[in-house]
Coordinates of C-alpha atoms in Angstrom, one line a residue:
X10 CA 51.1 -19.8 13.7
X11 CA 48.5 -17.8 15.7
X12 CA 48.7 -18.0 19.4
X13 CA 45.4 -17.6 21.3
X14 CA 45.8 -15.9 24.7
X15 CA 43.7 -16.9 27.7
X16 CA 42.1 -13.4 27.5
X17 CA 41.0 -14.1 23.9
X18 CA 39.7 -17.5 24.9
X19 CA 37.5 -16.1 27.6
X20 CA 36.4 -12.9 25.9
X21 CA 32.7 -13.0 25.2
X22 CA 31.4 -12.6 21.7
X23 CA 30.0 -9.2 20.8
X24 CA 26.4 -9.7 19.6
X25 CA 24.2 -7.2 17.8
X26 CA 21.3 -5.8 19.7
X27 CA 17.9 -7.3 19.1
X28 CA 16.7 -4.3 17.2
X29 CA 19.8 -4.0 15.0
X30 CA 19.7 -7.8 14.3
X31 CA 16.0 -7.5 13.3
X32 CA 16.8 -4.6 10.9
X33 CA 19.7 -6.5 9.3
X34 CA 17.6 -9.7 8.9
X35 CA 14.7 -7.7 7.5
X36 CA 17.0 -6.1 4.9
X37 CA 18.4 -9.5 3.9
X38 CA 14.9 -10.9 3.3
X39 CA 13.9 -7.7 1.4
X40 CA 17.0 -8.1 -0.8
X41 CA 16.0 -11.7 -1.5
X42 CA 12.6 -10.7 -2.6
X43 CA 13.8 -7.8 -4.7
X44 CA 16.3 -10.1 -6.5
X45 CA 13.4 -12.5 -7.2
X46 CA 11.4 -9.5 -8.6
X47 CA 14.2 -8.6 -11.0
X48 CA 14.5 -12.2 -12.2
X49 CA 10.8 -12.4 -12.8
X50 CA 10.0 -9.0 -14.4
X51 CA 6.5 -10.1 -15.4
X52 CA 5.5 -9.7 -11.8
X53 CA 6.1 -6.0 -12.1
X54 CA 4.7 -5.7 -15.6
X55 CA 1.4 -7.4 -14.8
X56 CA 1.2 -5.3 -11.7
X57 CA 1.2 -2.2 -13.9
X58 CA -1.4 -3.3 -16.4
X59 CA -4.5 -3.0 -14.2
X60 CA -3.8 0.6 -12.8
X61 CA -2.9 1.8 -16.3
X62 CA -6.2 0.3 -17.6
X63 CA -8.1 2.1 -14.8
X64 CA -6.4 5.4 -15.7
X65 CA -7.3 5.1 -19.4
X66 CA -10.8 3.7 -19.0
X67 CA -11.9 6.1 -16.3
X68 CA -10.3 9.1 -18.0
X69 CA -11.8 8.6 -21.5
X70 CA -15.0 6.6 -20.7
X71 CA -16.3 8.5 -17.6
X72 CA -14.5 11.8 -18.1
X73 CA -17.1 14.5 -19.0
X74 CA -20.0 12.4 -17.7
X75 CA -19.4 12.5 -13.9
X76 CA -20.0 15.7 -12.0
X77 CA -17.4 16.8 -9.5
X78 CA -17.9 20.0 -7.6
X79 CA -20.1 22.1 -9.8
X80 CA -18.5 21.0 -13.1
X81 CA -18.5 18.0 -15.5
X82 CA -15.3 19.2 -17.2
X83 CA -13.2 16.2 -18.4
X84 CA -10.0 17.9 -17.2
X85 CA -11.5 18.6 -13.8
X86 CA -12.6 14.9 -13.5
X87 CA -9.1 13.8 -14.7
X88 CA -7.4 15.6 -12.0
X89 CA -10.0 14.6 -9.4
X90 CA -9.6 10.9 -10.4
X91 CA -5.9 10.4 -10.2
X92 CA -5.5 10.6 -6.4
X93 CA -8.1 7.8 -6.3
X94 CA -6.3 5.7 -8.9
X95 CA -3.0 6.1 -7.0
X96 CA -4.5 5.1 -3.7
X97 CA -6.3 2.1 -5.3
X98 CA -3.0 1.0 -6.8
X99 CA -1.1 1.0 -3.5
X100 CA -3.9 -0.8 -1.7
X101 CA -4.4 -3.5 -4.4
X102 CA -0.8 -4.5 -3.8
X103 CA -2.2 -6.1 -0.6
X104 CA -3.3 -9.1 -2.7
X105 CA 0.2 -9.6 -4.0
X106 CA 1.8 -9.4 -0.6
X107 CA -0.6 -12.0 0.8
X108 CA -0.1 -14.4 -2.2
X109 CA 3.7 -14.1 -1.9
X110 CA 3.7 -15.0 1.8
X111 CA 1.2 -17.8 1.2
X112 CA 3.4 -19.2 -1.5
X113 CA 6.5 -19.1 0.7
X114 CA 4.5 -20.9 3.4
X115 CA 3.2 -23.5 0.9
X116 CA 6.7 -24.2 -0.5
X117 CA 8.2 -24.6 3.0
X118 CA 10.5 -21.5 2.6
X119 CA 9.2 -20.1 5.9
X120 CA 10.3 -23.3 7.7
X121 CA 13.8 -22.8 6.2
X122 CA 13.9 -19.3 7.5
X123 CA 12.8 -20.5 10.8
X124 CA 15.8 -22.8 11.1
X125 CA 18.1 -19.9 10.7
X126 CA 19.3 -17.7 13.7
X127 CA 17.2 -14.7 12.6
X128 CA 14.5 -12.4 14.1
X129 CA 11.1 -14.0 13.7
X130 CA 9.4 -10.8 12.5
X131 CA 12.1 -10.1 9.9
X132 CA 10.6 -12.5 7.4
X133 CA 7.4 -10.5 7.2
X134 CA 9.1 -7.1 7.5
X135 CA 11.5 -8.0 4.7
X136 CA 8.7 -9.1 2.4
X137 CA 6.6 -6.0 3.1
X138 CA 9.6 -3.7 2.5
X139 CA 10.2 -5.4 -0.9
X140 CA 6.5 -4.9 -1.8
X141 CA 6.9 -1.3 -0.8
X142 CA 9.7 -0.8 -3.3
X143 CA 7.6 -2.4 -6.0
X144 CA 4.7 -0.2 -5.1
X145 CA 6.9 2.9 -5.3
X146 CA 8.1 1.9 -8.8
X147 CA 4.5 1.3 -9.9
X148 CA 3.5 4.8 -8.7
X149 CA 6.4 6.4 -10.6
X150 CA 5.2 4.7 -13.9
X151 CA 1.6 5.4 -13.1
X152 CA 2.3 9.1 -12.5
X153 CA 4.0 9.2 -15.9
X154 CA 0.9 7.7 -17.6
X155 CA -1.3 10.2 -15.7
X156 CA 0.8 13.1 -17.0
X157 CA 0.4 11.8 -20.5
X158 CA -3.4 11.7 -20.3
X159 CA -3.5 15.2 -18.9
X160 CA -3.2 15.0 -15.1
X161 CA -1.5 18.1 -13.6
X162 CA -0.6 19.2 -10.1
X163 CA -1.0 22.8 -8.9
X164 CA 1.0 22.9 -5.7
X165 CA 4.7 23.0 -5.0
X166 CA 7.0 19.9 -5.3
X167 CA 7.2 19.5 -1.5
X168 CA 3.4 19.1 -1.1
X169 CA 3.3 16.7 -4.1
X170 CA 6.0 14.5 -2.7
X171 CA 4.2 14.5 0.7
X172 CA 1.1 13.3 -1.1
X173 CA 3.1 10.4 -2.6
X174 CA 4.6 9.6 0.8
X175 CA 1.1 9.3 2.3
X176 CA 0.2 6.9 -0.5
X177 CA 3.3 4.8 0.2
X178 CA 2.5 4.8 4.0
X179 CA -1.1 3.6 3.2
X180 CA 0.2 0.9 0.9
X181 CA 2.8 -0.3 3.5
X182 CA 0.1 -0.4 6.2
X183 CA -2.2 -2.4 3.9
X184 CA 0.6 -4.8 3.0
X185 CA 0.5 -6.0 6.6
X186 CA -3.2 -6.9 6.1
X187 CA -2.1 -8.9 3.1
X188 CA 0.6 -10.6 5.2
X189 CA -1.9 -11.6 7.8
X190 CA -4.2 -13.0 5.1
X191 CA -1.3 -14.9 3.5
X192 CA -0.5 -16.6 6.9
X193 CA -4.1 -17.5 7.5
X194 CA -5.1 -19.1 4.2
X195 CA -3.5 -22.3 2.8
X196 CA -2.8 -21.5 -0.9
X197 CA -1.6 -18.4 -2.9
X198 CA -4.8 -18.6 -4.9
X199 CA -6.9 -18.2 -1.8
X200 CA -4.6 -15.4 -0.6
X201 CA -5.2 -13.5 -3.9
X202 CA -9.0 -13.9 -3.7
X203 CA -9.0 -13.1 0.1
X204 CA -6.9 -10.0 -0.6
X205 CA -9.2 -8.6 -3.2
X206 CA -12.7 -9.4 -2.1
X207 CA -12.8 -6.8 0.6
X208 CA -10.8 -4.2 -1.3
X209 CA -13.4 -3.6 -3.9
X210 CA -16.1 -2.3 -1.5
X211 CA -13.4 -0.4 0.4
X212 CA -12.2 1.5 -2.7
X213 CA -15.5 2.0 -4.4
X214 CA -17.5 3.1 -1.3
X215 CA -15.2 6.0 -1.0
X216 CA -14.4 9.4 -2.6
X217 CA -11.9 7.8 -5.0
X218 CA -14.0 7.9 -8.2
X219 CA -17.0 10.1 -7.5
X220 CA -17.8 13.1 -5.3
X221 CA -19.0 11.6 -2.0
X222 CA -21.4 14.5 -1.6
X223 CA -23.6 12.9 -4.3
X224 CA -24.0 9.6 -2.5
X225 CA -27.0 8.6 -0.5
X226 CA -26.6 9.7 3.2
X227 CA -25.7 6.3 4.6
X228 CA -23.1 5.6 2.0
X229 CA -21.7 9.1 2.2
X230 CA -21.0 8.7 6.0
X231 CA -19.2 5.4 5.3
X232 CA -17.2 7.0 2.6
X233 CA -16.2 10.0 4.7
X234 CA -14.9 7.8 7.5
X235 CA -13.2 5.3 5.2
X236 CA -9.4 5.4 5.8
X237 CA -8.9 5.0 2.1
X238 CA -10.9 8.2 1.5
X239 CA -8.8 10.2 4.0
X240 CA -5.6 9.5 2.0
X241 CA -7.4 10.3 -1.3
X242 CA -8.7 13.6 0.0
X243 CA -5.2 14.4 1.5
X244 CA -3.6 13.8 -1.9
X245 CA -6.1 16.0 -3.7
X246 CA -5.4 18.8 -1.3
X247 CA -1.6 18.3 -1.6
X248 CA -1.8 18.0 -5.4
X249 CA -4.1 21.0 -5.8
X250 CA -6.7 18.7 -7.5
X251 CA -9.9 19.8 -5.8
X252 CA -12.3 20.9 -8.5
X253 CA -14.0 24.3 -8.7
X254 CA -17.0 24.5 -6.5
X255 CA -16.1 21.3 -4.5
X256 CA -17.7 21.3 -1.1
X257 CA -15.6 19.6 1.6
X258 CA -17.8 17.3 3.8
X259 CA -18.1 18.2 7.4
X260 CA -16.8 14.9 8.7
X261 CA -13.5 15.3 10.7
X262 CA -11.4 13.1 8.4
X263 CA -12.4 15.2 5.4
X264 CA -11.8 18.5 7.2
X265 CA -8.3 17.3 8.3
X266 CA -7.4 14.7 5.7
X267 CA -3.6 14.8 6.0
X268 CA -3.7 14.2 9.8
X269 CA -6.5 11.6 9.4
X270 CA -4.5 9.8 6.7
X271 CA -1.5 9.5 8.9
X272 CA -3.5 8.4 11.9
X273 CA -5.4 5.8 10.0
X274 CA -2.3 4.4 8.2
X275 CA -0.2 4.2 11.4
X276 CA -3.1 2.6 13.3
X277 CA -3.6 -0.1 10.6
X278 CA 0.1 -0.7 10.5
X279 CA 0.5 -1.2 14.2
X280 CA -2.6 -3.4 14.6
X281 CA -2.0 -5.7 11.6
X282 CA 1.8 -5.9 12.0
X283 CA 1.2 -7.1 15.6
X284 CA -1.4 -9.6 14.5
X285 CA 0.7 -10.9 11.6
X286 CA 3.8 -11.4 13.6
X287 CA 1.8 -13.1 16.3
X288 CA 0.2 -15.4 13.7
X289 CA 3.6 -16.1 12.1
X290 CA 5.1 -17.1 15.5
X291 CA 2.2 -19.4 16.2
X292 CA 2.2 -20.9 12.7
X293 CA 5.8 -21.8 12.9
X294 CA 6.0 -22.7 16.6

């Protein structure tokens, strides 16, 4: 028989700090989403189909017909292209993040989370962390496909890994835009459409697929200050994939692409995480 002393009865419970509690709750939610991903592998498989198609189509359909720098070499375009395909892949994951959160809202799962003693922002943070893991796996497979079709890097492994980290940072920042869209719309279908409709002009009015120097002046300025373009340019520098004769634009983000990529990604992350968490709190208040 256990005897409880007066000191034990009056001793206050030791509670986790707010930050530690939020981290633990976020990891629990992330684990839940990763388990769901494993149980529904077609989510990952279908997410791979589109970027692989882009790699193959752009490599073999447009390779040799698009001038980059001062060459139309298929190999030069192949290496020029891959950073754009990688960046497009991580940003297009935005639609999936939005659809997932909208689906949870639609099914009432968010209300069930709300009834638990957990940090409010943990639901969104856990979801976006799980999406980040899926994005990283997609990038690994996509890099393998790129190597098969002839993509090569010409810098040391440290710079190459830094390039992929910048891609993941951009993807994580954009996943919070998807989270906000998922909280605003009413259905997963609307979240998917809303998550893609703005991504197409963002990715195509950029330096992802063509040399921005060849664009009309007004489009070139948009492309040079596009946050997406900064990450693409940073990856090309870090991968050693700038083609021979390529003229770096005078715009500040293109002259300092690594720093610009970090600034843009962190700014997007801070702004949209704040807006998403605020919307989540008001939606479940």
